Amino acid sequence: MGQLLRKKTPEQKKKTRERTAGQAEERQSAGAKDGAGQAVARLAGKAASQVPKASSFKAPQFYTASIQFLREVRVELKKVTWPSRKQATGSTIVMIIFVLVIASFLGMTDSGLAYLVRMVLGGGR
């Protein structure tokens, strides 16, 4: 899950826009200087640098990620529309009745088939 997003102030938005505009200009000027061979080499270097390294287990990062996840779970649970007590009780009663009906049907079917097997095998006493 992603992190919770906080609203940025106008100053932060302005800094982000300026930074991305500056990076775009740098890329354009670098692209004009580079040849096709250098661009391919640059892409190959990026692919090589993206190879995952053997990571060691970092306990603090695990705990912070777990805490962040639990915070997000709490936020999502607040968004849920929970049923009223009357709705929950009604649904529970319907499910119990449904389970009893299915159980009795399967029990009668099992008894009937067991009786037929006994009759076919000759033990019909």
Coordinates of C-alpha atoms in Angstrom, one line a residue:
M1 CA 0.0 0.0 0.0
G2 CA 1.1 3.5 -0.7
Q3 CA 1.9 6.1 1.9
L4 CA -0.7 8.5 3.1
L5 CA -0.5 11.7 1.1
R6 CA -0.4 15.0 2.8
K7 CA -1.4 18.2 1.0
K8 CA 1.5 20.2 -0.2
T9 CA 1.9 23.9 0.5
P10 CA 2.1 26.3 -2.5
E11 CA 5.8 26.7 -1.8
Q12 CA 6.5 23.0 -2.0
K13 CA 4.5 22.8 -5.2
K14 CA 6.6 25.6 -6.7
K15 CA 9.9 24.0 -5.7
T16 CA 8.8 20.7 -7.2
R17 CA 7.8 22.4 -10.5
E18 CA 11.1 24.3 -10.6
R19 CA 13.1 21.1 -9.9
T20 CA 11.3 19.0 -12.6
A21 CA 11.6 21.9 -15.1
G22 CA 15.4 22.1 -14.4
Q23 CA 15.8 18.4 -14.8
A24 CA 14.0 18.4 -18.1
E25 CA 16.3 21.1 -19.4
E26 CA 19.4 19.2 -18.3
R27 CA 18.1 16.1 -20.1
Q28 CA 17.5 18.0 -23.3
S29 CA 20.9 19.7 -23.3
A30 CA 22.6 16.4 -22.4
G31 CA 20.7 14.6 -25.2
A32 CA 21.9 17.2 -27.8
K33 CA 25.5 16.5 -26.8
D34 CA 25.4 12.7 -26.6
G35 CA 25.6 10.5 -29.7
A36 CA 23.5 7.5 -30.3
G37 CA 26.2 5.1 -29.0
Q38 CA 26.4 7.0 -25.7
A39 CA 22.7 6.9 -25.2
V40 CA 22.7 3.1 -25.6
A41 CA 25.6 2.8 -23.2
R42 CA 23.7 5.0 -20.7
L43 CA 20.6 2.8 -21.0
A44 CA 22.8 -0.3 -20.5
G45 CA 24.3 1.3 -17.4
K46 CA 20.9 2.0 -16.0
A47 CA 19.8 -1.6 -16.6
A48 CA 22.9 -2.9 -14.9
S49 CA 22.4 -0.6 -11.9
Q50 CA 18.8 -1.8 -11.5
V51 CA 19.9 -5.4 -10.7
P52 CA 18.7 -6.0 -7.2
K53 CA 21.5 -6.4 -4.7
A54 CA 21.6 -8.9 -1.9
S55 CA 19.7 -7.0 0.7
S56 CA 20.2 -7.5 4.4
F57 CA 17.1 -7.6 6.7
K58 CA 16.8 -4.2 8.3
A59 CA 14.7 -4.4 11.4
P60 CA 13.9 -0.7 11.8
Q61 CA 12.7 -0.4 8.2
F62 CA 10.5 -3.5 8.8
Y63 CA 9.0 -2.0 12.0
T64 CA 8.3 1.4 10.4
A65 CA 6.7 -0.2 7.3
S66 CA 4.5 -2.3 9.6
I67 CA 3.5 0.7 11.6
Q68 CA 2.7 2.6 8.4
F69 CA 0.6 -0.3 7.2
L70 CA -1.4 -0.5 10.4
R71 CA -2.0 3.3 10.2
E72 CA -3.4 2.9 6.7
V73 CA -5.5 -0.1 7.8
R74 CA -7.1 2.1 10.5
V75 CA -7.9 4.8 8.0
E76 CA -9.5 2.3 5.6
L77 CA -11.5 0.8 8.4
K78 CA -12.9 4.2 9.3
K79 CA -14.2 4.4 5.7
V80 CA -16.2 1.2 6.0
T81 CA -20.0 1.4 6.3
W82 CA -20.7 -1.1 9.1
P83 CA -24.1 -2.8 9.3
S84 CA -26.4 -2.0 12.2
R85 CA -26.9 -4.5 15.0
K86 CA -30.3 -5.4 13.6
Q87 CA -28.9 -6.1 10.1
A88 CA -26.0 -8.2 11.5
T89 CA -28.4 -10.3 13.6
G90 CA -30.7 -10.8 10.7
S91 CA -27.9 -11.9 8.4
T92 CA -26.5 -14.3 11.1
I93 CA -29.9 -15.9 11.5
V94 CA -30.4 -16.4 7.8
M95 CA -26.9 -18.0 7.5
I96 CA -27.5 -20.4 10.4
I97 CA -30.8 -21.5 8.8
F98 CA -29.1 -21.9 5.4
V99 CA -26.3 -24.0 6.9
L100 CA -28.9 -26.2 8.8
V101 CA -30.9 -26.8 5.6
I102 CA -27.8 -27.7 3.5
A103 CA -26.5 -30.0 6.3
S104 CA -29.8 -31.8 6.6
F105 CA -30.0 -32.2 2.8
L106 CA -26.4 -33.6 2.7
G107 CA -27.1 -35.9 5.7
M108 CA -30.2 -37.4 4.0
T109 CA -28.4 -37.8 0.7
D110 CA -25.6 -39.6 2.5
S111 CA -27.9 -41.9 4.4
G112 CA -29.9 -42.7 1.2
L113 CA -26.7 -43.5 -0.8
A114 CA -25.3 -45.6 2.1
Y115 CA -28.6 -47.6 2.2
L116 CA -28.4 -48.2 -1.6
V117 CA -24.8 -49.4 -1.4
R118 CA -25.7 -51.8 1.4
M119 CA -28.6 -53.1 -0.7
V120 CA -26.4 -53.6 -3.8
L121 CA -23.7 -55.3 -1.9
G122 CA -26.2 -57.7 -0.3
G123 CA -26.0 -56.6 3.3
G124 CA -29.6 -55.2 3.3
R125 CA -30.6 -56.3 6.7

